[in-house]
Amino acid sequence: MFNLILFGPPGSGKGTQSEKLVEKYRLVHLSTGNLLREEIANKTPLGLEAKNFIDKGQLVPDEVVIGMIDSCLDHHKAASGFLFDGFPRTAAQAQALDKLLSLKKSEIALVLALEVSEEELVKRLLNRGKTSGRSDDTNEKIIHQRFTVYNNETAPIAEHYKKLKRFQSIKGEGSVEEIFDSLCQAIDKRMKNFAY
Ligand code: B4P
């Protein structure tokens, strides 16, 4: 299996690039953001709980998202690889992911981190908020709260993957196609040297 994590702050283009990458590399796309929004749209108890956190710019509790990922991995037993989009976001989630993959005798092959300035991120998120109806994208205060959570809880887990030499930063500003090309180059290079 070839497992990839797309890493980066809110609005860095993880969702946008994931859609293109899963098509090209035939990976199963696991976006915790999309899974949570589906639960919210279906008004499930999990969705109602998650909405409270998302609306405030906070992370949904670890046990909720880890449980979701666990059951998704179970549903795709024959997958040739996964693209994790927006997961892991905390140290506990990163540890849980390592454990779940090792049970499948697998691991993370590569973490690609999209680098985008905060000014550009705010612009993109407010712009998406105009049409998406996403409550977490319309209020600039909530957007800044999401950046604070990212800097405190998510950014530090990059160290774990840097130690394993599985981490690479990618310039996340420019056209969607330019960024996609940079991501593909990094993936192709890693695939050549990865036994799976
Ligand atoms: P997510 O759904 O993961 O979303 P995101 O971080 O806001 O956005 P992403 O980086 O995917 O940006 P996109 O491509 O859409 O998370 C939402 C919330 O769910 C979190 O805040 C949290 O509360 C909760 N959650 C999710 N996962 C969790 C976890 N593991 N643990 C706990 N809680 C969790 O791009 C953004 C915009 O930019 C789009 O409008 C796009 O069109 C535009 N754009 C993209 N690329 C561009 C480019 N190159 N140039 C210009 N614009 C671009």
mmCIF file of C-alpha atoms and ligand atoms in Angstrom:
data_model
loop_
_atom_site.group_PDB
_atom_site.id
_atom_site.type_symbol
_atom_site.label_atom_id
_atom_site.label_comp_id
_atom_site.label_asym_id
_atom_site.label_seq_id
_atom_site.Cartn_x
_atom_site.Cartn_y
_atom_site.Cartn_z
ATOM 1 C CA MET A 1 0.000 0.000 0.000
ATOM 2 C CA PHE A 2 1.129 3.561 -0.709
ATOM 3 C CA ASN A 3 -0.270 5.891 1.973
ATOM 4 C CA LEU A 4 -0.005 9.633 1.690
ATOM 5 C CA ILE A 5 -0.861 12.471 4.078
ATOM 6 C CA LEU A 6 -1.721 15.889 2.689
ATOM 7 C CA PHE A 7 -0.814 18.329 5.442
ATOM 8 C CA GLY A 8 -1.291 22.072 5.814
ATOM 9 C CA PRO A 9 -3.300 24.838 7.489
ATOM 10 C CA PRO A 10 -7.028 25.423 6.904
ATOM 11 C CA GLY A 11 -7.595 26.602 3.332
ATOM 12 C CA SER A 12 -4.181 25.524 2.068
ATOM 13 C CA GLY A 13 -5.784 23.483 -0.723
ATOM 14 C CA LYS A 14 -5.765 19.989 0.784
ATOM 15 C CA GLY A 15 -9.293 19.204 -0.399
ATOM 16 C CA THR A 16 -8.734 20.767 -3.838
ATOM 17 C CA GLN A 17 -5.511 18.842 -4.505
ATOM 18 C CA SER A 18 -6.753 15.585 -2.922
ATOM 19 C CA GLU A 19 -9.515 15.267 -5.493
ATOM 20 C CA LYS A 20 -6.977 15.398 -8.319
ATOM 21 C CA LEU A 21 -4.419 13.159 -6.610
ATOM 22 C CA VAL A 22 -6.833 10.317 -5.801
ATOM 23 C CA GLU A 23 -7.920 10.231 -9.425
ATOM 24 C CA LYS A 24 -4.366 10.093 -10.766
ATOM 25 C CA TYR A 25 -2.927 7.616 -8.239
ATOM 26 C CA ARG A 26 -6.092 5.539 -7.581
ATOM 27 C CA LEU A 27 -5.929 6.106 -3.828
ATOM 28 C CA VAL A 28 -8.906 6.032 -1.463
ATOM 29 C CA HIS A 29 -9.616 9.605 -0.302
ATOM 30 C CA LEU A 30 -10.185 9.908 3.454
ATOM 31 C CA SER A 31 -11.110 13.482 4.377
ATOM 32 C CA THR A 32 -12.183 13.820 8.003
ATOM 33 C CA GLY A 33 -13.633 17.268 7.156
ATOM 34 C CA ASN A 34 -15.860 15.784 4.432
ATOM 35 C CA LEU A 35 -16.868 12.836 6.634
ATOM 36 C CA LEU A 36 -17.845 15.202 9.457
ATOM 37 C CA ARG A 37 -19.813 17.479 7.106
ATOM 38 C CA GLU A 38 -21.709 14.429 5.815
ATOM 39 C CA GLU A 39 -22.649 13.504 9.380
ATOM 40 C CA ILE A 40 -23.786 17.111 9.971
ATOM 41 C CA ALA A 41 -25.891 17.131 6.776
ATOM 42 C CA ASN A 42 -27.531 13.843 7.846
ATOM 43 C CA LYS A 43 -28.164 15.266 11.339
ATOM 44 C CA THR A 44 -26.720 12.180 13.039
ATOM 45 C CA PRO A 45 -25.847 12.365 16.778
ATOM 46 C CA LEU A 46 -22.141 12.388 15.805
ATOM 47 C CA GLY A 47 -22.804 15.222 13.337
ATOM 48 C CA LEU A 48 -24.695 17.291 15.893
ATOM 49 C CA GLU A 49 -21.830 16.912 18.373
ATOM 50 C CA ALA A 50 -19.190 17.728 15.718
ATOM 51 C CA LYS A 51 -21.030 20.876 14.564
ATOM 52 C CA ASN A 52 -20.575 22.485 17.990
ATOM 53 C CA PHE A 53 -16.795 22.212 17.666
ATOM 54 C CA ILE A 54 -16.493 23.099 13.968
ATOM 55 C CA ASP A 55 -18.657 26.229 14.311
ATOM 56 C CA LYS A 56 -16.299 27.512 17.020
ATOM 57 C CA GLY A 57 -13.148 26.791 14.977
ATOM 58 C CA GLN A 58 -12.153 23.976 17.345
ATOM 59 C CA LEU A 59 -11.103 20.417 16.607
ATOM 60 C CA VAL A 60 -13.610 17.606 16.993
ATOM 61 C CA PRO A 61 -12.522 15.234 19.841
ATOM 62 C CA ASP A 62 -9.837 12.703 18.905
ATOM 63 C CA GLU A 63 -11.906 9.607 19.753
ATOM 64 C CA VAL A 64 -14.620 10.691 17.295
ATOM 65 C CA VAL A 65 -12.308 11.194 14.286
ATOM 66 C CA ILE A 66 -10.096 8.192 15.096
ATOM 67 C CA GLY A 67 -13.231 6.004 15.229
ATOM 68 C CA MET A 68 -14.331 7.347 11.839
ATOM 69 C CA ILE A 69 -10.940 6.606 10.246
ATOM 70 C CA ASP A 70 -10.830 3.134 11.811
ATOM 71 C CA SER A 71 -14.164 2.156 10.281
ATOM 72 C CA CYS A 72 -13.221 3.673 6.882
ATOM 73 C CA LEU A 73 -10.008 1.629 6.787
ATOM 74 C CA ASP A 74 -12.104 -1.449 7.552
ATOM 75 C CA HIS A 75 -14.493 -0.648 4.713
ATOM 76 C CA HIS A 76 -11.681 -0.489 2.151
ATOM 77 C CA LYS A 77 -9.762 -3.675 2.825
ATOM 78 C CA ALA A 78 -8.691 -4.069 -0.817
ATOM 79 C CA ALA A 79 -7.383 -0.498 -1.248
ATOM 80 C CA SER A 80 -3.970 -0.060 -2.857
ATOM 81 C CA GLY A 81 -3.404 3.025 -0.730
ATOM 82 C CA PHE A 82 -5.039 5.907 1.122
ATOM 83 C CA LEU A 83 -4.780 9.669 0.889
ATOM 84 C CA PHE A 84 -5.377 11.174 4.337
ATOM 85 C CA ASP A 85 -6.698 14.732 3.948
ATOM 86 C CA GLY A 86 -6.997 16.772 7.161
ATOM 87 C CA PHE A 87 -5.983 13.798 9.315
ATOM 88 C CA PRO A 88 -4.007 13.491 11.561
ATOM 89 C CA ARG A 89 -4.464 16.885 13.237
ATOM 90 C CA THR A 90 -3.162 16.069 16.737
ATOM 91 C CA ALA A 91 -0.342 13.957 18.236
ATOM 92 C CA ALA A 92 -2.919 11.420 19.490
ATOM 93 C CA GLN A 93 -4.376 11.090 15.987
ATOM 94 C CA ALA A 94 -0.888 10.594 14.489
ATOM 95 C CA GLN A 95 -0.138 7.820 17.009
ATOM 96 C CA ALA A 96 -3.493 6.158 16.358
ATOM 97 C CA LEU A 97 -2.902 6.258 12.604
ATOM 98 C CA ASP A 98 0.522 4.604 12.959
ATOM 99 C CA LYS A 99 -1.094 1.841 15.044
ATOM 100 C CA LEU A 100 -4.022 1.291 12.669
ATOM 101 C CA LEU A 101 -1.689 1.076 9.670
ATOM 102 C CA SER A 102 0.755 -1.248 11.392
ATOM 103 C CA LEU A 103 -2.155 -3.641 12.051
ATOM 104 C CA LYS A 104 -2.474 -3.724 8.258
ATOM 105 C CA LYS A 105 1.313 -4.219 7.969
ATOM 106 C CA SER A 106 1.482 -0.815 6.351
ATOM 107 C CA GLU A 107 2.805 2.696 7.055
ATOM 108 C CA ILE A 108 2.840 6.298 5.857
ATOM 109 C CA ALA A 109 5.041 6.601 2.766
ATOM 110 C CA LEU A 110 5.031 10.386 2.456
ATOM 111 C CA VAL A 111 3.671 13.563 4.069
ATOM 112 C CA LEU A 112 3.312 16.538 1.733
ATOM 113 C CA ALA A 113 2.786 19.880 3.452
ATOM 114 C CA LEU A 114 1.236 22.794 1.545
ATOM 115 C CA GLU A 115 2.859 26.117 2.510
ATOM 116 C CA VAL A 116 0.591 29.168 2.133
ATOM 117 C CA SER A 117 0.817 32.607 3.788
ATOM 118 C CA GLU A 118 -1.826 33.477 6.383
ATOM 119 C CA GLU A 119 -2.962 36.478 4.327
ATOM 120 C CA GLU A 120 -3.709 34.245 1.324
ATOM 121 C CA LEU A 121 -5.441 31.643 3.551
ATOM 122 C CA VAL A 122 -7.839 34.232 4.986
ATOM 123 C CA LYS A 123 -8.658 35.462 1.474
ATOM 124 C CA ARG A 124 -9.384 31.925 0.218
ATOM 125 C CA LEU A 125 -11.507 30.915 3.206
ATOM 126 C CA LEU A 126 -13.640 34.087 3.228
ATOM 127 C CA ASN A 127 -14.105 33.669 -0.501
ATOM 128 C CA ARG A 128 -15.216 30.037 -0.107
ATOM 129 C CA GLY A 129 -17.543 31.100 2.739
ATOM 130 C CA LYS A 130 -19.513 33.309 0.305
ATOM 131 C CA THR A 131 -20.745 30.268 -1.625
ATOM 132 C CA SER A 132 -20.155 27.140 0.469
ATOM 133 C CA GLY A 133 -22.497 27.939 3.317
ATOM 134 C CA ARG A 134 -19.756 26.656 5.648
ATOM 135 C CA SER A 135 -20.284 28.405 8.964
ATOM 136 C CA ASP A 136 -16.573 28.082 9.845
ATOM 137 C CA ASP A 137 -15.556 30.082 6.741
ATOM 138 C CA THR A 138 -17.691 33.203 7.100
ATOM 139 C CA ASN A 139 -16.337 34.759 10.308
ATOM 140 C CA GLU A 140 -12.756 36.070 10.325
ATOM 141 C CA LYS A 141 -12.480 35.583 14.105
ATOM 142 C CA ILE A 142 -13.322 31.870 13.746
ATOM 143 C CA ILE A 143 -10.817 31.580 10.866
ATOM 144 C CA HIS A 144 -8.060 32.999 13.109
ATOM 145 C CA GLN A 145 -9.104 30.612 15.885
ATOM 146 C CA ARG A 146 -8.603 27.728 13.403
ATOM 147 C CA PHE A 147 -5.082 29.003 12.624
ATOM 148 C CA THR A 148 -4.278 29.143 16.366
ATOM 149 C CA VAL A 149 -5.461 25.554 16.803
ATOM 150 C CA TYR A 150 -3.434 24.528 13.747
ATOM 151 C CA ASN A 151 -0.249 26.190 15.056
ATOM 152 C CA ASN A 152 -0.647 24.745 18.578
ATOM 153 C CA GLU A 153 -1.934 21.247 17.899
ATOM 154 C CA THR A 154 -1.358 20.255 14.279
ATOM 155 C CA ALA A 155 1.882 21.911 13.091
ATOM 156 C CA PRO A 156 3.996 20.208 15.845
ATOM 157 C CA ILE A 157 3.180 16.696 14.540
ATOM 158 C CA ALA A 158 5.255 17.491 11.426
ATOM 159 C CA GLU A 159 8.304 16.719 13.617
ATOM 160 C CA HIS A 160 7.269 13.067 13.916
ATOM 161 C CA TYR A 161 7.319 12.630 10.132
ATOM 162 C CA LYS A 162 10.461 14.755 9.702
ATOM 163 C CA LYS A 163 12.341 12.384 12.024
ATOM 164 C CA LEU A 164 11.235 9.491 9.813
ATOM 165 C CA LYS A 165 12.401 11.464 6.739
ATOM 166 C CA ARG A 166 8.926 11.189 5.243
ATOM 167 C CA PHE A 167 8.089 14.913 5.242
ATOM 168 C CA GLN A 168 8.301 17.356 2.374
ATOM 169 C CA SER A 169 7.096 20.954 2.067
ATOM 170 C CA ILE A 170 5.471 22.110 -1.164
ATOM 171 C CA LYS A 171 4.771 25.712 -2.213
ATOM 172 C CA GLY A 172 0.970 25.958 -1.990
ATOM 173 C CA GLU A 173 0.575 29.325 -3.765
ATOM 174 C CA GLY A 174 0.177 29.594 -7.520
ATOM 175 C CA SER A 175 -2.307 27.928 -9.853
ATOM 176 C CA VAL A 176 -4.015 24.671 -8.854
ATOM 177 C CA GLU A 177 -2.236 22.957 -11.795
ATOM 178 C CA GLU A 178 1.228 24.243 -10.798
ATOM 179 C CA ILE A 179 0.772 23.001 -7.244
ATOM 180 C CA PHE A 180 -0.581 19.667 -8.508
ATOM 181 C CA ASP A 181 2.544 19.235 -10.681
ATOM 182 C CA SER A 182 4.847 19.857 -7.696
ATOM 183 C CA LEU A 183 2.905 17.314 -5.602
ATOM 184 C CA CYS A 184 3.036 14.709 -8.397
ATOM 185 C CA GLN A 185 6.801 15.142 -8.807
ATOM 186 C CA ALA A 186 7.333 14.493 -5.088
ATOM 187 C CA ILE A 187 5.010 11.455 -5.124
ATOM 188 C CA ASP A 188 6.587 9.941 -8.256
ATOM 189 C CA LYS A 189 10.044 10.293 -6.742
ATOM 190 C CA ARG A 190 8.940 8.632 -3.489
ATOM 191 C CA MET A 191 7.101 5.829 -5.306
ATOM 192 C CA LYS A 192 10.308 4.888 -7.149
ATOM 193 C CA ASN A 193 12.129 4.215 -3.861
ATOM 194 C CA PHE A 194 9.254 2.747 -1.857
ATOM 195 C CA ALA A 195 8.678 -0.979 -1.549
ATOM 196 C CA TYR A 196 4.923 -1.701 -1.340
HETATM 197 P P1 B4P B 1 -11.313 20.504 6.591
HETATM 198 O O1 B4P B 1 -12.504 20.073 5.862
HETATM 199 O O2 B4P B 1 -10.156 19.545 6.656
HETATM 200 O O3 B4P B 1 -10.955 21.814 5.780
HETATM 201 P P2 B4P B 1 -9.949 22.952 5.630
HETATM 202 O O4 B4P B 1 -8.723 22.689 6.452
HETATM 203 O O5 B4P B 1 -10.758 24.157 5.948
HETATM 204 O O6 B4P B 1 -9.575 23.148 4.097
HETATM 205 P P3 B4P B 1 -8.608 22.600 2.922
HETATM 206 O O7 B4P B 1 -7.156 22.759 3.205
HETATM 207 O O8 B4P B 1 -9.069 21.234 2.546
HETATM 208 O O9 B4P B 1 -8.907 23.666 1.800
HETATM 209 P P4 B4P B 1 -9.541 23.611 0.339
HETATM 210 O O10 B4P B 1 -8.815 22.721 -0.614
HETATM 211 O O11 B4P B 1 -10.981 23.317 0.498
HETATM 212 O O12 B4P B 1 -11.668 20.889 8.115
HETATM 213 C C1 B4P B 1 -12.825 21.578 8.546
HETATM 214 C C2 B4P B 1 -13.054 21.457 10.067
HETATM 215 O O13 B4P B 1 -13.431 20.084 10.415
HETATM 216 C C3 B4P B 1 -11.833 21.716 10.977
HETATM 217 O O14 B4P B 1 -11.673 23.090 11.282
HETATM 218 C C4 B4P B 1 -12.197 20.872 12.252
HETATM 219 O O15 B4P B 1 -13.087 21.540 13.103
HETATM 220 C C5 B4P B 1 -12.901 19.662 11.681
HETATM 221 N N1 B4P B 1 -11.948 18.542 11.476
HETATM 222 C C6 B4P B 1 -11.574 18.033 10.262
HETATM 223 N N2 B4P B 1 -10.674 17.026 10.424
HETATM 224 C C7 B4P B 1 -10.462 16.909 11.773
HETATM 225 C C8 B4P B 1 -9.603 16.079 12.554
HETATM 226 N N3 B4P B 1 -8.790 15.173 12.004
HETATM 227 N N4 B4P B 1 -9.636 16.223 13.922
HETATM 228 C C9 B4P B 1 -10.448 17.110 14.498
HETATM 229 N N5 B4P B 1 -11.273 17.940 13.803
HETATM 230 C C10 B4P B 1 -11.284 17.858 12.444
HETATM 231 O O16 B4P B 1 -9.300 25.099 -0.174
HETATM 232 C C11 B4P B 1 -9.849 26.231 0.463
HETATM 233 C C12 B4P B 1 -10.288 27.266 -0.577
HETATM 234 O O17 B4P B 1 -9.164 27.713 -1.330
HETATM 235 C C13 B4P B 1 -11.292 26.713 -1.592
HETATM 236 O O18 B4P B 1 -12.287 27.662 -1.812
HETATM 237 C C14 B4P B 1 -10.460 26.496 -2.865
HETATM 238 O O19 B4P B 1 -11.214 26.658 -4.048
HETATM 239 C C15 B4P B 1 -9.413 27.591 -2.734
HETATM 240 N N6 B4P B 1 -8.142 27.208 -3.358
HETATM 241 C C16 B4P B 1 -7.568 25.971 -3.328
HETATM 242 N N7 B4P B 1 -6.376 25.993 -4.020
HETATM 243 C C17 B4P B 1 -6.215 27.282 -4.456
HETATM 244 C C18 B4P B 1 -5.179 27.944 -5.210
HETATM 245 N N8 B4P B 1 -4.091 27.309 -5.639
HETATM 246 N N9 B4P B 1 -5.321 29.267 -5.477
HETATM 247 C C19 B4P B 1 -6.418 29.944 -5.022
HETATM 248 N N10 B4P B 1 -7.443 29.371 -4.318
HETATM 249 C C20 B4P B 1 -7.331 28.055 -4.033
#
